[in-house]
Structures are given as C-alpha cells and as structure tokens.
Coordinates of C-alpha atoms in Angstrom, one line a residue:
M1 CA 150.4 13.2 176.6
K2 CA 146.4 13.6 176.0
S3 CA 147.1 15.4 173.2
G4 CA 149.4 13.1 171.8
T5 CA 147.1 10.0 171.9
Q6 CA 144.6 12.3 170.2
L7 CA 146.6 12.9 167.3
L8 CA 147.6 9.2 166.7
L9 CA 143.9 8.4 166.8
I10 CA 143.2 11.1 164.1
H11 CA 146.1 9.2 162.7
L12 CA 144.7 6.3 162.5
L13 CA 141.0 7.6 161.3
I14 CA 141.7 6.3 158.1
L15 CA 142.0 2.9 158.1
A16 CA 138.0 3.3 158.4
V17 CA 138.7 4.0 154.2
A18 CA 141.5 0.7 154.3
T19 CA 138.5 -1.4 156.0
A20 CA 135.8 -0.8 153.6
V21 CA 138.5 -1.5 150.7
A22 CA 139.2 -4.1 152.6
G23 CA 135.3 -5.5 152.6
A24 CA 134.5 -4.9 149.1
R25 CA 137.6 -7.5 148.2
A26 CA 136.2 -10.4 151.5
G27 CA 134.8 -12.6 148.9
F28 CA 137.9 -13.0 146.6
A29 CA 139.1 -16.6 147.3
S30 CA 142.8 -17.7 147.9
R31 CA 144.0 -20.7 144.9
G32 CA 146.5 -20.9 148.7
L33 CA 150.2 -21.5 147.6
S34 CA 151.6 -24.8 147.1
D35 CA 155.0 -25.6 149.1
A36 CA 157.6 -25.6 146.1
E37 CA 156.3 -22.0 144.7
A38 CA 156.3 -20.8 149.0
G39 CA 159.6 -22.4 148.6
Y40 CA 161.0 -20.2 146.1
I41 CA 159.8 -17.3 147.4
R42 CA 161.8 -17.5 150.6
H43 CA 164.4 -18.3 148.4
R44 CA 164.6 -14.8 146.3
Q45 CA 164.5 -13.1 149.7
L46 CA 167.5 -14.8 151.0
L47 CA 168.9 -14.3 147.4
Y48 CA 168.0 -10.7 147.8
Y49 CA 169.5 -10.1 151.4
R50 CA 172.7 -12.0 150.2
D51 CA 172.8 -8.9 147.3
E52 CA 173.5 -6.4 150.4
F53 CA 171.0 -4.3 149.7
G54 CA 169.8 -3.1 152.8
D55 CA 166.7 -0.6 152.7
R56 CA 168.2 1.6 151.6
G57 CA 166.5 1.7 148.1
E58 CA 169.4 0.2 145.6
K59 CA 166.9 -1.8 143.6
V60 CA 165.4 0.8 143.5
D61 CA 166.2 3.8 140.5
V62 CA 164.0 7.2 141.5
D63 CA 163.7 9.4 138.4
P64 CA 164.8 12.3 138.5
S65 CA 162.5 14.5 136.9
L66 CA 159.8 12.8 140.0
F67 CA 158.9 15.4 142.3
F68 CA 157.8 14.7 146.4
P69 CA 156.1 17.1 147.9
N70 CA 158.8 15.9 151.7
S71 CA 161.1 13.3 151.8
H72 CA 158.8 10.9 153.6
L73 CA 156.8 10.5 150.5
R74 CA 160.3 10.1 148.4
N75 CA 161.1 7.5 151.3
A76 CA 157.8 6.2 151.0
Y77 CA 157.9 5.7 147.2
I78 CA 161.4 3.7 147.6
A79 CA 159.9 1.5 149.9
L80 CA 156.7 0.3 147.9
Q81 CA 158.2 0.2 144.2
A82 CA 160.6 -2.0 146.3
W83 CA 157.9 -4.1 147.7
K84 CA 156.0 -4.1 144.1
Q85 CA 159.3 -5.9 142.7
A86 CA 159.1 -8.6 145.7
I87 CA 156.2 -9.6 144.7
I88 CA 155.3 -12.5 142.1
S89 CA 151.6 -12.7 141.7
D90 CA 149.4 -9.7 142.4
P91 CA 145.9 -11.5 140.0
L92 CA 143.5 -8.4 140.5
N93 CA 146.6 -6.2 139.9
L94 CA 146.4 -4.1 143.1
T95 CA 150.1 -3.0 142.5
G96 CA 149.7 -2.0 138.9
T97 CA 148.8 1.4 140.8
W98 CA 151.5 1.8 141.8
V99 CA 153.1 4.3 139.3
G100 CA 154.1 7.4 140.0
S101 CA 155.5 9.9 143.0
N102 CA 151.9 10.2 144.2
V103 CA 152.4 7.4 146.0
C104 CA 149.1 8.6 148.4
K105 CA 146.9 7.6 144.9
Y106 CA 148.0 3.4 144.7
K107 CA 145.7 1.4 146.0
G108 CA 145.7 0.3 149.2
V109 CA 148.0 3.3 150.7
F110 CA 146.6 5.6 152.7
C111 CA 148.2 9.3 153.8
A112 CA 147.0 11.4 156.8
P113 CA 149.2 14.1 158.3
L114 CA 151.8 13.2 160.7
P115 CA 151.1 13.6 163.9
S116 CA 153.7 16.3 165.5
N117 CA 153.5 18.5 162.1
H118 CA 149.7 18.4 160.7
S119 CA 151.7 19.9 157.3
L120 CA 153.7 17.4 157.1
I121 CA 152.0 14.4 154.5
V122 CA 153.1 11.1 155.0
V123 CA 152.5 7.8 154.1
A124 CA 150.1 6.7 157.5
S125 CA 148.3 3.2 156.7
I126 CA 149.1 0.5 154.0
D127 CA 145.6 -2.7 154.0
L128 CA 145.8 -4.9 151.8
N129 CA 143.6 -7.1 153.0
H130 CA 142.6 -10.2 150.8
A131 CA 144.1 -9.3 147.8
D132 CA 146.0 -12.6 147.1
I133 CA 148.8 -11.3 146.6
A134 CA 152.5 -13.5 146.6
G135 CA 155.8 -12.2 147.0
Y136 CA 157.4 -11.2 150.5
L137 CA 158.0 -8.2 152.4
P138 CA 161.8 -6.6 151.7
E139 CA 163.7 -4.2 154.2
E140 CA 163.0 -1.1 152.0
L141 CA 159.2 -1.3 153.8
G142 CA 161.3 0.1 157.1
L143 CA 161.4 3.0 154.9
L144 CA 158.0 3.5 156.4
T145 CA 158.1 5.2 159.3
D146 CA 155.1 7.1 159.5
L147 CA 153.3 3.9 158.8
A148 CA 150.4 4.0 162.0
V149 CA 148.5 0.3 160.4
F150 CA 149.6 -2.1 158.4
H151 CA 147.5 -4.6 157.4
I152 CA 148.2 -7.8 154.8
N153 CA 145.9 -10.3 155.8
S154 CA 144.7 -13.2 154.0
N155 CA 147.7 -12.7 151.4
R156 CA 149.4 -15.3 150.3
F157 CA 153.0 -13.6 151.6
C158 CA 155.5 -16.1 152.9
G159 CA 159.7 -15.6 154.2
T160 CA 160.5 -13.3 157.1
I161 CA 159.9 -10.5 159.0
P162 CA 162.0 -7.6 157.6
H163 CA 164.9 -6.1 160.7
R164 CA 164.5 -3.3 159.6
F165 CA 160.3 -3.2 161.2
D166 CA 161.7 -1.8 163.9
R167 CA 161.9 1.9 162.4
L168 CA 158.3 2.1 162.6
R169 CA 158.0 3.6 165.7
L170 CA 154.5 4.7 164.9
L171 CA 153.0 1.6 164.3
F172 CA 150.2 0.6 166.2
E173 CA 148.5 -2.3 164.7
L174 CA 150.3 -5.1 162.7
D175 CA 148.0 -7.7 161.3
L176 CA 150.2 -10.7 159.6
S177 CA 147.7 -13.3 159.5
N178 CA 146.8 -15.8 156.9
N179 CA 149.5 -15.7 155.0
R180 CA 152.7 -18.5 154.6
F181 CA 155.5 -16.5 156.6
A182 CA 157.7 -19.5 158.2
G183 CA 160.9 -18.9 160.7
K184 CA 160.6 -18.4 164.3
F185 CA 158.9 -15.6 166.4
P186 CA 159.4 -12.2 164.9
D187 CA 161.2 -10.3 167.7
V188 CA 161.3 -7.3 165.5
V189 CA 157.5 -6.9 167.3
L190 CA 158.9 -6.9 170.5
R191 CA 160.8 -3.3 169.5
L192 CA 157.9 -1.7 167.8
P193 CA 157.0 1.5 171.0
S194 CA 153.5 2.2 170.2
L195 CA 151.9 -1.3 168.7
K196 CA 149.2 -2.4 170.3
Y197 CA 147.3 -5.2 168.0
L198 CA 149.8 -7.7 167.3
D199 CA 147.6 -10.3 164.6
L200 CA 150.2 -13.4 163.5
R201 CA 147.5 -15.5 163.1
F202 CA 146.8 -18.8 160.5
N203 CA 150.6 -18.9 159.2
E204 CA 153.6 -21.3 160.0
F205 CA 155.6 -19.8 162.7
E206 CA 157.1 -21.8 164.8
G207 CA 159.5 -22.3 167.8
T208 CA 159.0 -20.8 171.1
V209 CA 157.6 -17.5 172.3
P210 CA 159.8 -15.4 173.9
S211 CA 158.1 -14.4 177.4
E212 CA 159.1 -10.0 177.2
L213 CA 155.5 -10.8 174.6
F214 CA 153.7 -10.7 178.0
D215 CA 155.2 -7.3 179.1
K216 CA 154.3 -5.1 176.2
D217 CA 151.9 -3.0 176.7
L218 CA 149.4 -4.3 174.2
D219 CA 145.8 -4.0 173.8
A220 CA 145.2 -7.8 171.6
I221 CA 147.4 -10.6 170.8
F222 CA 146.2 -13.2 168.3
I223 CA 149.1 -15.4 167.6
N224 CA 146.5 -19.2 167.3
S225 CA 146.9 -21.5 164.4
N226 CA 151.1 -21.6 164.1
R227 CA 154.1 -24.0 165.4
F228 CA 154.8 -23.0 168.4
R229 CA 156.1 -25.2 170.6
F230 CA 156.6 -23.7 174.9
D231 CA 155.6 -23.5 178.1
I232 CA 152.9 -20.3 178.7
P233 CA 155.5 -18.1 181.0
N234 CA 154.4 -17.3 184.4
N235 CA 154.9 -13.3 183.1
I236 CA 150.9 -14.2 181.0
G237 CA 149.7 -11.9 184.2
N238 CA 151.6 -8.5 183.3
S239 CA 149.7 -8.7 180.1
P240 CA 147.5 -5.9 179.7
V241 CA 145.4 -7.3 176.8
S242 CA 141.4 -7.0 176.4
V243 CA 141.8 -10.1 174.3
I244 CA 144.4 -12.8 173.9
V245 CA 144.3 -16.2 171.4
L246 CA 146.7 -18.6 171.4
A247 CA 144.9 -21.5 170.8
N248 CA 145.7 -24.4 168.2
N249 CA 149.8 -24.4 169.2
R250 CA 151.5 -27.0 171.9
F251 CA 152.2 -24.6 174.6
G252 CA 152.0 -27.6 177.0
G253 CA 152.8 -27.8 180.9
C254 CA 151.0 -25.3 183.2
L255 CA 147.8 -22.7 183.1
P256 CA 149.5 -19.8 185.4
A257 CA 148.0 -18.8 188.5
S258 CA 149.4 -15.7 187.9
I259 CA 146.4 -14.7 185.1
G260 CA 144.2 -13.9 187.9
N261 CA 146.7 -10.5 187.8
M262 CA 144.6 -9.9 185.0
S263 CA 142.1 -8.8 186.2
K264 CA 141.8 -5.3 185.2
T265 CA 141.8 -5.2 181.1
L266 CA 141.1 -8.9 180.3
N267 CA 138.3 -9.3 178.9
E268 CA 139.0 -12.8 176.4
I269 CA 141.0 -15.9 176.7
I270 CA 141.6 -18.2 174.1
L271 CA 143.7 -20.9 175.0
M272 CA 142.2 -24.1 173.7
N273 CA 144.0 -27.2 171.8
N274 CA 147.0 -26.1 172.9
G275 CA 148.2 -29.7 175.0
L276 CA 147.9 -27.5 178.4
R277 CA 148.3 -29.6 181.7
S278 CA 147.2 -29.2 185.2
C279 CA 144.7 -28.4 187.0
F280 CA 142.5 -24.9 186.7
P281 CA 143.9 -22.2 188.9
K282 CA 141.4 -20.9 191.6
E283 CA 143.0 -17.5 190.7
I284 CA 140.6 -17.3 187.7
G285 CA 138.0 -16.7 189.5
L286 CA 139.8 -13.1 190.0
L287 CA 138.5 -12.2 186.7
K288 CA 135.7 -10.0 187.0
K289 CA 135.6 -8.5 183.7
L290 CA 135.9 -12.2 181.2
T291 CA 133.3 -12.3 179.0
V292 CA 135.2 -15.2 176.8
L293 CA 137.1 -18.4 178.5
D294 CA 137.6 -21.2 176.2
V295 CA 140.5 -23.6 177.4
S296 CA 138.7 -26.4 175.8
F297 CA 140.7 -29.4 174.4
N298 CA 143.6 -29.6 176.4
Q299 CA 144.1 -32.3 179.5
L300 CA 143.9 -29.7 181.9
I301 CA 142.9 -32.5 185.1
G302 CA 141.1 -31.9 188.7
P303 CA 137.6 -30.6 189.9
L304 CA 136.2 -26.9 188.4
P305 CA 137.5 -24.8 191.3
N306 CA 134.5 -22.8 193.7
E307 CA 136.3 -19.9 192.6
I308 CA 135.1 -19.9 189.0
G309 CA 132.0 -18.6 190.5
G310 CA 133.8 -14.6 190.7
M311 CA 134.0 -14.6 187.1
R312 CA 130.4 -11.9 187.4
S313 CA 130.7 -10.8 183.5
L314 CA 131.4 -14.0 182.3
E315 CA 129.4 -15.0 178.3
Q316 CA 130.7 -17.9 177.5
L317 CA 132.6 -20.8 178.8
D318 CA 133.9 -23.4 177.4
V319 CA 135.8 -26.2 179.3
A320 CA 135.0 -29.3 177.1
H321 CA 137.3 -31.4 176.0
N322 CA 139.6 -31.7 179.1
L323 CA 140.1 -34.4 181.6
L324 CA 138.3 -32.9 184.8
S325 CA 136.9 -34.8 187.2
G326 CA 134.3 -33.9 190.6
Q327 CA 131.3 -32.6 191.1
I328 CA 130.4 -29.0 189.1
P329 CA 130.4 -26.1 191.5
A330 CA 127.1 -24.9 193.1
S331 CA 128.6 -21.3 192.3
I332 CA 128.6 -21.7 188.5
C333 CA 125.1 -20.3 189.9
N334 CA 126.7 -17.2 190.3
L335 CA 127.6 -16.9 186.9
P336 CA 125.6 -14.6 184.8
Q337 CA 122.1 -15.2 183.6
N338 CA 123.1 -15.0 180.0
A339 CA 126.2 -17.2 179.9
C340 CA 127.2 -20.7 178.4
A341 CA 128.9 -22.9 179.7
M342 CA 129.7 -26.0 177.6
L343 CA 131.1 -28.0 180.7
C344 CA 132.9 -32.1 180.0
V345 CA 133.4 -33.7 183.6
R346 CA 133.8 -36.8 185.6
A347 CA 131.9 -36.2 187.8
S348 CA 131.9 -38.9 191.1
S349 CA 128.6 -39.0 191.0
R350 CA 127.7 -39.6 187.1
P351 CA 128.7 -41.1 183.8
L352 CA 131.2 -38.5 181.4
Q353 CA 128.6 -35.3 180.9
F354 CA 128.2 -32.6 178.3
V355 CA 126.5 -30.4 180.1
Q356 CA 125.0 -27.1 179.2
L357 CA 124.1 -24.7 182.3
C358 CA 121.5 -22.5 181.2
T359 CA 118.9 -23.8 178.7
V360 CA 118.3 -19.9 177.2
C361 CA 121.7 -20.7 175.1
S362 CA 119.8 -23.2 173.1
I363 CA 122.5 -24.9 171.9
P364 CA 120.9 -27.5 169.0
S365 CA 123.5 -30.6 170.3
P366 CA 126.8 -30.9 170.5
A367 CA 128.1 -32.3 167.1
T368 CA 126.6 -28.5 165.8
A369 CA 127.2 -26.5 168.9
S370 CA 129.3 -23.2 168.1
I371 CA 130.0 -20.1 170.2
P372 CA 129.3 -16.6 168.6
A373 CA 132.0 -14.4 168.8
A374 CA 131.2 -11.2 171.3
T375 CA 130.7 -7.6 170.5
F376 CA 133.5 -5.0 171.4
T377 CA 132.9 -1.3 170.4
D378 CA 134.1 1.9 170.6
R379 CA 137.2 0.4 168.3
L380 CA 138.6 2.7 165.3
T381 CA 139.6 0.1 163.7
T382 CA 138.0 -3.5 162.2
T383 CA 136.5 -5.3 165.4
F384 CA 138.4 -7.8 167.0
A385 CA 135.0 -10.0 167.3
A386 CA 135.3 -10.3 163.3
R387 CA 138.8 -11.4 164.0
L388 CA 137.8 -14.3 166.4
T389 CA 134.9 -15.4 164.2
A390 CA 137.4 -17.9 162.0
T391 CA 138.8 -19.1 165.2
Y392 CA 135.8 -20.3 167.2
S393 CA 134.2 -22.0 163.6
S394 CA 134.1 -25.9 164.2
I395 CA 135.2 -25.6 168.0
I396 CA 132.7 -28.7 168.4
A397 CA 133.8 -31.2 165.1
S398 CA 132.6 -34.2 167.5
N399 CA 131.3 -34.8 170.7
T400 CA 132.3 -38.0 172.8
C401 CA 129.9 -36.8 175.9
S402 CA 126.1 -37.2 176.6
F403 CA 124.0 -34.0 176.9
S404 CA 122.0 -32.9 179.4
T405 CA 120.9 -29.8 181.2
F406 CA 122.9 -28.5 184.3
S407 CA 119.5 -26.6 186.6
C408 CA 120.4 -23.8 188.7

C-alpha cells in the first residue's frame, strides 16, 4: 500500500509545473458570462447528449496517419478533441495548441508515467486555471481514465458535470471552482475512489448535498458560495477532512454535536452565513487540532460553552453576528496567546459588544477587520490556504457592535 501511495504522489508531481502555468495567468480578468450566454452553452450540452454521442468519440475523426505510442494517449486525443469542440470561447487561444497526436505537448495538459506501469506514458494532469475559457464538459472526458488532477478553476464553463467522470478512478484532485456550473450536486464525485480534494465553490449548484459526501475519505471539501439548501447531517462527524468550507449557502438547521468526532483530523472549518439555528454544541471543545473556526453571520443562540477553551490549537475564532448571549466563559483564556477571537455576544451584565480576545491581534477596527488565511505545509499541490483567501474576503463589511478588549 505504501509503494502504491508513493507512485500516486509521483504521478502528482507534474502538478508543480501546472501550478507555475496557472500563476502566469493569474492576473487575467474574465469578462464573465451573461445569463443568456450561459443558457446557450447549457443548451448546446443538452443537444449533444440528445445526439446520443456518448463517450466513444463519434464526433471526433481520428486521422489514420496519426501515430499514438499507446491506446491511452489515443483515447486522450479523442477526449481532448471532443472538449475542444465543446469550447465556445478561448480568448487566450490555449486550445489552439491542441493539434496533432502528441497530446503531451498540448498547453494545460501534462503527462507522466502510469503508477502501475512506469513504461507507459499517460495524461496525468489537466490545468486550465484562469484561462477564461467558455464552454461545457463533454462525456468523452471520461476517456481520460489515468487522470489524477483536473483543475479548471476561474473559467466560464457551464452546464453539468459528465456522468462518465466516474471512470476517472485515479482522480485525486477535482477543482471546478469559480465557473457557471449549475444543477444539483454532482453525485458522480461520490464514485471517485481516489478523490482527496474537492472544490466546487463559486458555482450555481443547488438543492441538497448528499450525506454520503461526509462518509468519503476526503482531505478537503470546498462547496461554499453555491445555492445549496439542506441541514448539515449528523454524519458530518464521519468525515476525515482537514479542511471543510461550507460557507455562503443556506443550510439552516443545527450545528451537529457529531462535529466533535472530527478531532483527529480537522484543522479548519468555515460555516459562516449559512442560517444555522442552534446552540453551540459543547463537543466543539474536542477539536484539539482545530486552528480556524468561523461560524459568523448565522443565528446561533445561547452562551458559548465552557468547553470552547479545549481547542488548544485555535488561531482564529469568529462567532460574530449571531444571537449568542450570556457571559464569555473564563475558559476562553485557555486559548493560545496568539489566538484572535471575534465575538459578538449579548452579555447579561453589559450591552451588545464586539470583543477582541487578545491585543496581539491588532485588528484596526470592526469595519476593516479580516482573517488571514492559515499556513499549510507539506502539500504537493497549491496550498489550501491560498484557496481560502476568497472565502475570507469582506468577512466583516459592517458591524453594529461596539469595540472593546477582553482581558485574560
């Protein structure tokens, strides 16, 4: 098992090159899509399915004179040519290089030896981040069965996620963030056995999130800033994630006590602006490894539990803009000295206050306060902290609380 993991990590090293390419394009600003343009692209995807051209590439003519070193690269050629046909706009002309049989030379496409057979070169990674491409994802992408990394964040892709993605048995990272994908939660991600990193944030997905998501062996879940509506299920405590961001949806319901079961792995959890309605579960104190907890802009009621002082690794705590009441527990002074807490409580002995836990935080004012992303290390891929930056932007646009210092 250990050697298999090492092979998979080698398979993922190609992402270092992909990250450099993405960084070179980071400054490009998308003009966005109008609703009419997004509707047109989705309609094209639907028409494509009605044509009954599944995932076999019937719409792709393969020149018999083309040479492919192996069948895997031939399938990759079919998949990428089908995708090229599904692209409506490519202002950087990135797919203009997608010509000929040498798919490993295509921009945004990266090859590596197959983990189970080092003599076999396959398409291991696709990184089209910040390419400003408009289009949809065809079913033929399911032919990329050796893919470990699929990153297309910050584009203008629309429509739904292909069902044939379930053939991507080696897919380790899936980043579809900051596009115009719509429809229900893409259940196909639940059928990806190697998936560890899932990023669906800043899209137009809606409806419920299947509880099975929290039973998967994932390391990171980002589904914030969509249109999901559901109650956080009790089995969230089964999730082995280190980072989970569910912010800016409409979950409602309670913050389950089972969250305490995530103590072995959880480092960051961000649930702000979700309409949560419950008391603060005392089990929160079991999260000894937690560094960031943000449940701001909800409707949590009652006091902060005394057990909150048990989070000995906590660096950022934000419970502002809730309906909390009562005294601030003395145990909060057990938090690390470098911890920064933003509290908005209705204390029994004083009016509504915005409280800064430690002056070392040096937050200038409630109106301009923000939370810096925590630092992650030992990642082969782009750090999760960088991906959290957008989540934290403009956390506190306004604050009606007065400002004072709580001395420990």
